[in-house]
XYZ file of C-alpha atoms in Angstrom:
480
model
C 25.315 -4.732 18.992
C 28.071 -7.174 18.050
C 27.387 -8.844 14.713
C 28.521 -12.234 13.485
C 32.141 -12.584 12.402
C 33.185 -15.730 10.532
C 36.665 -17.234 10.193
C 37.724 -20.496 8.608
C 36.727 -22.661 11.563
C 35.638 -20.185 14.202
C 32.366 -18.252 14.334
C 31.440 -15.504 16.746
C 27.861 -14.763 17.808
C 26.248 -12.861 20.620
C 24.450 -15.982 21.834
C 25.009 -19.707 21.275
C 22.301 -22.227 22.188
C 22.823 -25.972 22.631
C 19.673 -27.862 21.698
C 17.075 -26.910 19.086
C 13.924 -28.194 20.713
C 11.038 -25.840 21.541
C 13.019 -24.364 24.433
C 16.151 -23.604 22.437
C 14.059 -22.279 19.560
C 12.316 -19.851 21.886
C 15.590 -18.606 23.353
C 17.074 -17.792 19.943
C 13.801 -16.279 18.765
C 13.779 -13.847 21.702
C 17.410 -12.827 21.470
C 17.215 -12.441 17.682
C 14.146 -10.234 18.073
C 16.201 -8.056 20.422
C 18.854 -7.553 17.737
C 21.429 -10.100 18.892
C 23.118 -12.568 16.557
C 22.439 -16.164 17.485
C 23.475 -19.693 16.576
C 21.824 -22.937 17.603
C 23.402 -26.405 17.710
C 21.444 -29.634 17.271
C 22.617 -33.226 16.868
C 19.204 -34.680 16.007
C 16.036 -33.146 14.537
C 15.300 -29.433 14.771
C 12.203 -29.277 16.957
C 13.460 -31.706 19.569
C 11.869 -34.380 21.694
C 8.487 -32.675 22.009
C 7.919 -32.354 18.279
C 8.875 -35.892 17.261
C 8.790 -38.287 20.226
C 6.730 -36.742 23.028
C 4.035 -34.043 23.140
C 2.962 -33.978 19.509
C 2.947 -37.672 18.534
C 1.516 -38.776 21.869
C -1.384 -36.356 21.593
C -1.958 -37.389 17.983
C -2.353 -40.967 19.239
C -4.526 -39.952 22.190
C -6.924 -37.526 20.509
C -8.873 -40.218 18.573
C -9.151 -42.321 21.733
C -10.538 -39.428 23.789
C -12.873 -38.257 21.016
C -14.295 -41.761 20.615
C -14.824 -42.060 24.358
C -16.606 -38.696 24.463
C -18.774 -39.551 21.459
C -19.878 -42.854 22.977
C -21.218 -40.924 25.980
C -23.393 -38.575 23.863
C -27.050 -39.467 23.375
C -27.646 -40.609 19.818
C -23.998 -41.304 19.027
C -22.986 -44.223 21.215
C -24.178 -46.962 18.893
C -22.732 -45.264 15.840
C -19.136 -45.145 17.111
C -17.051 -48.156 16.269
C -13.391 -49.118 16.644
C -10.585 -46.796 15.710
C -9.084 -47.032 12.230
C -5.569 -47.921 13.353
C -3.727 -47.303 10.040
C -5.418 -43.895 9.762
C -4.491 -42.953 13.336
C -0.863 -43.946 12.809
C -0.729 -42.159 9.438
C -2.077 -38.979 11.035
C 0.540 -39.286 13.785
C 3.201 -39.511 11.088
C 1.860 -36.348 9.431
C 1.828 -34.482 12.736
C 5.540 -35.185 13.218
C 6.366 -34.319 9.613
C 7.384 -37.934 8.989
C 10.351 -37.245 11.276
C 11.792 -34.601 8.950
C 12.618 -31.104 10.148
C 12.607 -29.029 6.946
C 9.857 -26.728 8.184
C 11.606 -26.052 11.482
C 14.837 -25.317 9.663
C 13.076 -22.849 7.365
C 11.602 -21.027 10.372
C 14.984 -20.580 12.058
C 16.399 -19.259 8.810
C 13.520 -16.781 8.556
C 14.383 -15.228 11.933
C 18.074 -14.991 11.088
C 19.394 -17.781 13.300
C 22.320 -19.903 12.084
C 21.908 -23.646 12.576
C 24.910 -25.894 13.179
C 24.250 -29.611 12.773
C 26.280 -31.778 15.082
C 27.152 -32.428 18.692
C 28.042 -29.371 20.758
C 30.450 -29.397 23.693
C 31.699 -26.594 25.865
C 35.416 -25.940 25.475
C 35.454 -23.346 28.229
C 33.607 -20.156 29.136
C 31.646 -18.867 26.118
C 33.269 -21.346 23.723
C 31.499 -24.295 22.072
C 32.939 -26.933 19.765
C 30.576 -28.522 17.225
C 31.442 -31.955 15.846
C 29.546 -32.153 12.560
C 27.976 -35.212 10.916
C 30.733 -35.387 8.283
C 33.535 -35.172 10.838
C 34.024 -31.432 10.464
C 34.725 -29.372 13.582
C 33.822 -25.766 14.242
C 34.269 -23.492 17.228
C 31.513 -21.072 18.194
C 32.372 -18.121 20.403
C 29.567 -16.459 22.372
C 30.070 -12.789 23.114
C 27.411 -12.721 25.797
C 25.826 -16.071 26.651
C 25.608 -19.799 26.076
C 22.266 -21.446 26.834
C 22.034 -25.183 27.502
C 18.651 -26.407 26.261
C 19.470 -30.059 25.676
C 16.465 -31.483 27.535
C 16.235 -34.966 28.962
C 16.314 -38.596 27.888
C 14.451 -41.625 29.152
C 16.020 -43.118 32.264
C 16.183 -46.903 32.242
C 16.853 -48.806 35.468
C 19.785 -51.188 35.752
C 18.064 -54.560 35.575
C 19.337 -57.989 34.515
C 18.423 -58.654 30.898
C 17.015 -55.209 30.171
C 19.691 -53.970 27.782
C 19.227 -56.972 25.491
C 15.442 -56.971 25.641
C 14.982 -53.929 23.389
C 12.506 -52.207 25.722
C 10.343 -49.338 24.588
C 10.984 -45.923 26.037
C 8.765 -42.922 25.377
C 10.393 -42.631 21.934
C 9.423 -46.098 20.775
C 5.992 -45.807 22.365
C 5.139 -42.673 20.407
C 6.690 -43.752 17.089
C 5.769 -47.458 16.829
C 4.261 -48.474 13.487
C 2.185 -51.376 14.762
C -0.014 -52.203 17.738
C 1.488 -54.809 20.088
C -0.879 -57.574 21.063
C 0.199 -57.293 24.703
C 1.904 -54.200 26.119
C 3.471 -54.190 29.580
C 3.904 -50.670 30.955
C 6.361 -50.220 33.821
C 5.596 -46.968 35.647
C 2.480 -45.108 36.699
C 3.376 -41.512 35.890
C 2.197 -39.326 33.033
C 4.030 -41.144 30.225
C 2.931 -44.549 31.465
C -0.698 -43.512 31.848
C -0.931 -41.706 28.514
C 0.708 -44.487 26.524
C -1.393 -47.144 28.272
C -4.474 -45.116 27.319
C -3.429 -44.692 23.681
C -2.317 -48.231 22.924
C -5.210 -49.807 24.782
C -7.616 -47.764 22.643
C -5.751 -48.945 19.542
C -6.243 -52.562 20.522
C -3.384 -53.631 22.783
C -3.936 -55.675 25.927
C -2.306 -53.512 28.596
C -0.759 -54.469 31.928
C 0.615 -51.693 34.125
C 3.249 -52.444 36.765
C 3.430 -49.655 39.322
C 5.973 -49.708 42.129
C 3.975 -47.286 44.309
C 0.422 -47.254 45.589
C -1.294 -45.808 42.528
C -1.186 -43.832 39.315
C -0.135 -40.205 38.859
C 1.365 -39.898 42.358
C 2.296 -36.217 41.968
C -1.340 -35.173 41.667
C -4.151 -35.282 44.220
C -4.839 -38.934 45.172
C -8.364 -38.934 43.749
C -6.988 -38.280 40.254
C -4.981 -41.489 40.038
C -7.851 -43.441 41.563
C -10.330 -42.239 38.936
C -7.946 -42.806 36.029
C -7.115 -46.301 37.301
C -10.837 -47.130 37.568
C -11.391 -46.066 33.974
C -8.402 -47.960 32.595
C -9.444 -51.076 34.482
C -13.023 -50.793 33.226
C -11.672 -50.807 29.670
C -9.682 -53.973 30.283
C -6.275 -52.897 31.556
C -4.664 -54.796 34.420
C -3.016 -52.493 36.982
C -0.724 -54.003 39.588
C 0.497 -51.680 42.327
C 3.369 -52.407 44.685
C 5.027 -54.233 41.791
C 8.827 -54.061 41.665
C 10.538 -55.347 38.527
C 13.716 -57.357 39.138
C 14.614 -58.620 35.649
C 13.546 -58.732 32.017
C 13.944 -61.765 29.755
C 13.776 -61.696 25.958
C 15.771 -64.374 24.189
C 17.737 -62.927 21.304
C 16.031 -59.563 21.686
C 13.008 -60.750 19.694
C 9.711 -62.456 20.391
C 7.721 -62.243 23.626
C 9.218 -60.487 26.636
C 8.947 -61.651 30.239
C 9.010 -59.124 33.070
C 10.061 -60.726 36.361
C 8.705 -59.250 39.588
C 9.982 -59.252 43.131
C 8.784 -62.457 44.736
C 9.168 -64.505 41.570
C 5.919 -63.682 39.761
C 6.144 -62.606 36.131
C 4.171 -60.908 33.360
C 4.491 -61.637 29.645
C 3.992 -59.237 26.779
C 4.906 -58.568 23.188
C 6.498 -55.245 24.113
C 7.510 -53.632 27.392
C 7.546 -49.878 27.928
C 9.692 -48.471 30.718
C 8.313 -45.088 31.758
C 10.458 -44.766 34.857
C 11.810 -41.241 34.802
C 14.073 -38.855 32.920
C 17.752 -37.931 33.071
C 19.367 -34.681 31.867
C 21.158 -34.777 28.534
C 24.265 -33.183 29.946
C 26.616 -36.155 30.126
C 28.687 -35.203 27.072
C 28.415 -31.437 26.588
C 31.695 -30.413 28.211
C 30.424 -29.435 31.645
C 33.711 -30.584 33.141
C 35.463 -27.862 31.123
C 33.586 -25.186 33.075
C 33.743 -26.726 36.548
C 30.430 -28.599 36.480
C 29.656 -32.302 36.782
C 28.872 -34.139 33.521
C 25.441 -35.718 33.545
C 24.146 -33.432 36.288
C 21.041 -31.299 36.495
C 22.003 -27.640 36.298
C 21.042 -25.377 39.175
C 19.848 -21.933 38.150
C 18.404 -18.791 39.691
C 15.125 -17.251 38.573
C 16.838 -15.572 35.605
C 17.901 -19.083 34.468
C 21.573 -18.248 35.033
C 23.584 -21.282 36.136
C 24.805 -20.928 39.706
C 28.377 -19.642 39.900
C 28.537 -18.280 36.331
C 27.765 -14.984 34.621
C 27.414 -16.334 31.060
C 25.897 -19.848 31.169
C 22.129 -20.387 31.207
C 20.218 -23.663 31.590
C 16.685 -23.549 30.274
C 13.964 -26.197 30.223
C 14.206 -29.749 31.497
C 17.959 -29.604 32.204
C 17.383 -27.400 35.259
C 14.750 -29.776 36.694
C 12.440 -26.941 37.788
C 9.467 -28.221 35.790
C 9.831 -30.974 33.188
C 7.096 -29.691 30.887
C 7.408 -28.242 27.391
C 5.191 -25.250 28.058
C 7.098 -24.419 31.223
C 10.400 -24.715 29.393
C 9.141 -22.336 26.708
C 8.104 -19.933 29.462
C 11.606 -20.126 30.913
C 13.015 -19.543 27.422
C 11.049 -16.322 27.045
C 12.388 -15.157 30.400
C 15.971 -16.216 29.631
C 15.902 -14.554 26.223
C 14.752 -11.287 27.771
C 17.410 -11.546 30.498
C 20.231 -12.221 28.025
C 19.145 -9.306 25.838
C 18.909 -6.943 28.815
C 22.355 -7.855 30.100
C 23.854 -7.617 26.600
C 22.482 -4.089 26.369
C 24.035 -3.204 29.726
C 20.773 -3.112 31.661
C 20.221 -4.713 35.053
C 17.465 -7.339 34.816
C 14.326 -6.853 36.882
C 14.326 -10.218 38.661
C 11.767 -9.363 41.322
C 8.933 -11.840 41.717
C 6.605 -11.854 38.690
C 8.896 -9.346 36.982
C 9.858 -9.543 33.292
C 13.151 -11.282 34.045
C 12.153 -13.867 36.661
C 10.655 -17.314 36.090
C 8.470 -16.979 39.172
C 5.737 -19.313 37.929
C 8.113 -22.279 38.318
C 7.638 -22.090 42.083
C 3.889 -22.234 42.489
C 1.883 -21.893 39.300
C 2.976 -24.784 37.085
C 0.048 -26.113 35.019
C -0.184 -29.618 33.594
C -2.756 -31.626 31.672
C -2.641 -35.420 31.511
C -4.412 -36.630 28.379
C -5.717 -39.763 30.006
C -9.314 -40.961 29.714
C -10.696 -39.197 31.706
C -8.419 -36.185 31.470
C -6.661 -34.756 34.489
C -5.366 -31.243 34.973
C -3.820 -29.281 37.792
C -1.930 -26.104 38.597
C -0.136 -25.078 41.762
C 0.016 -27.109 44.966
C -1.911 -30.153 46.082
C -3.318 -30.067 49.602
C -0.469 -32.239 50.894
C 2.144 -30.017 49.230
C 0.540 -26.874 50.652
C 0.542 -28.319 54.157
C 4.163 -29.449 53.840
C 5.069 -25.930 52.731
C 3.599 -24.557 55.962
C 0.433 -22.941 54.624
C -2.762 -22.880 56.641
C -4.729 -24.437 53.839
C -8.205 -25.772 53.177
C -9.331 -28.019 50.337
C -12.765 -27.642 48.779
C -14.095 -30.486 46.612
C -16.969 -30.562 44.140
C -18.464 -33.521 42.308
C -18.682 -32.220 38.745
C -22.034 -33.907 38.283
C -23.391 -30.873 40.139
C -22.577 -28.809 37.057
C -25.327 -28.677 34.418
C -22.773 -28.540 31.610
C -21.281 -31.879 32.680
C -24.538 -33.729 32.105
C -24.874 -32.109 28.702
C -21.292 -32.922 27.775
C -21.665 -36.642 28.442
C -24.233 -39.045 29.805
C -22.979 -40.490 33.068
C -20.286 -37.811 33.358
C -17.922 -38.499 36.242
C -15.472 -35.895 37.490
C -14.163 -34.073 40.508
C -12.649 -30.666 41.165
C -10.618 -29.415 44.108
C -9.302 -25.991 44.985
C -6.775 -25.453 47.759
C -7.142 -22.105 49.521
C -4.614 -20.144 51.570
C -6.830 -19.281 54.549
C -4.653 -16.388 55.671
C -4.747 -14.509 52.370
C -7.880 -16.096 50.876
C -6.231 -16.767 47.533
C -5.809 -20.028 45.669
C -2.739 -22.211 46.138
C -3.765 -24.968 43.748
C -6.595 -26.362 41.646
C -7.084 -29.913 40.343
C -9.638 -31.415 37.961
C -10.320 -34.917 36.705
C -13.034 -35.735 34.181
C -13.769 -35.574 30.451
C -12.524 -32.347 28.778
C -11.209 -30.758 31.983
C -7.909 -29.867 30.347
C -9.488 -26.683 29.012
C -10.328 -25.578 32.575
C -6.715 -25.472 33.715
C -5.783 -22.121 32.211
C -8.510 -20.249 34.068
C -7.131 -21.747 37.275
C -3.615 -20.724 36.241
C -4.702 -17.122 35.711
C -6.324 -17.084 39.164
C -3.126 -18.376 40.797
C -0.695 -16.142 38.925
C -2.877 -13.097 39.541
C -3.384 -14.066 43.205
C -7.024 -13.180 42.671
C -8.822 -12.986 46.044
C -11.730 -15.352 46.594
C -13.969 -12.319 47.079
C -13.086 -11.079 43.582
C -13.402 -14.513 41.972
C -17.030 -14.471 43.132
C -17.605 -11.814 40.458
C -16.059 -13.885 37.631
C -19.319 -15.291 36.274
C -19.034 -18.562 34.330
C -21.210 -19.041 31.265
C -24.195 -21.370 31.604
C -24.357 -24.259 30.861
C -20.637 -25.002 30.550
C -18.169 -27.097 32.481
C -16.595 -23.865 33.734
C -19.572 -23.452 36.055
C -17.623 -25.745 38.357
C -15.927 -22.528 39.528
C -19.222 -21.267 40.918
C -19.819 -24.561 42.706
C -16.310 -24.484 44.228
C -16.791 -20.927 45.500
C -20.229 -21.772 46.905
C -18.760 -24.775 48.705
C -15.985 -22.627 50.137
C -18.464 -20.016 51.392
C -20.642 -22.733 52.852
């Protein structure tokens, strides 16, 4: 295999990766394990958005809130559980993110033989990347076999009067703030909005959510958003649906912020978080030099190869297949195997569920929302299944029917739904909402990926008395 060759300002590798988040790290790990030389380019912290401003810090903020809620529902503990220790929670969050230093990540890449280039990477043309370093130095990286774009996404802010000068929070500020705002206005009802409303409310903020649509978590089954909204409201949050923001006012960029709504009404807060979507970080990576549109999402096939190329891969959020860290890492494992196979002269096996095809992106994408209560789902909702043309049936179970639910928490409230393909009698999707349901999602994922027939699932016996006994209740309901 071709090894690295260095010149004064030009370096040749088998594979060059743009973006050193979890996705890029997984790509270089796989190709390096296959014997290829690899370089990775990063302009910020090694470890990326997930490690420092998304998955890890958000869950560090949410875990104490969820644990306290669970404890208060356990006989003998409710009266003993007081308020959260805010400085301790924030200090633990800081430890989880390594105090926003990436030494450990850098050491790991060095241990697997991957060269790290600090700076901003741009494509110069096919298989050529220019890196503008932090000290003004410039290097050219030449990829013998492949370049992988793993630059992820950034928060998308709407164009609103006054917003740019109002210093709004995005997901980055919401996960890294060092103090609790007295009043937090959250614009958006998706996962980021719900999770950050949950976390900061538990830490003491007065939360108002402004949701343009009809409810929270619109991409999940409707009952999920309804239950989460009920719980947030019961804890003191104000949720306003059908609320369209038209302007933001914050004099001098400091002090209270006023969010103006369509119709003239307004909401005041000490901080405002806009959780209104994501955009690909592809606006300044040289896409125009290879015939692609800067700032665009990158279309790929199931091997993660960018349409119309034989050397450029787009892995993770930038291809818009599934904007989830775990799904991006899955794609990275596939892409790494594909790149290695092609470098060795082998034809990839890109048949469905084969070693070189990211098949799960199409129908078995799992997600957990760390709200209070938790929500988790994999596959299709009933509405999505029907739109896709399946002859589908939904089966619902109140999780209070499960003995383990009553033991887990007094007054446990939860619901489970499985969507069944009636022609094949396999699962198309499963959704849960309730305390601790996140740990049920993987069993549902295995059932979907394996296309396990309902008749065979009947023989997968859940342990008693656990929450997983909900599977038995779902199958009983399906059989009638």
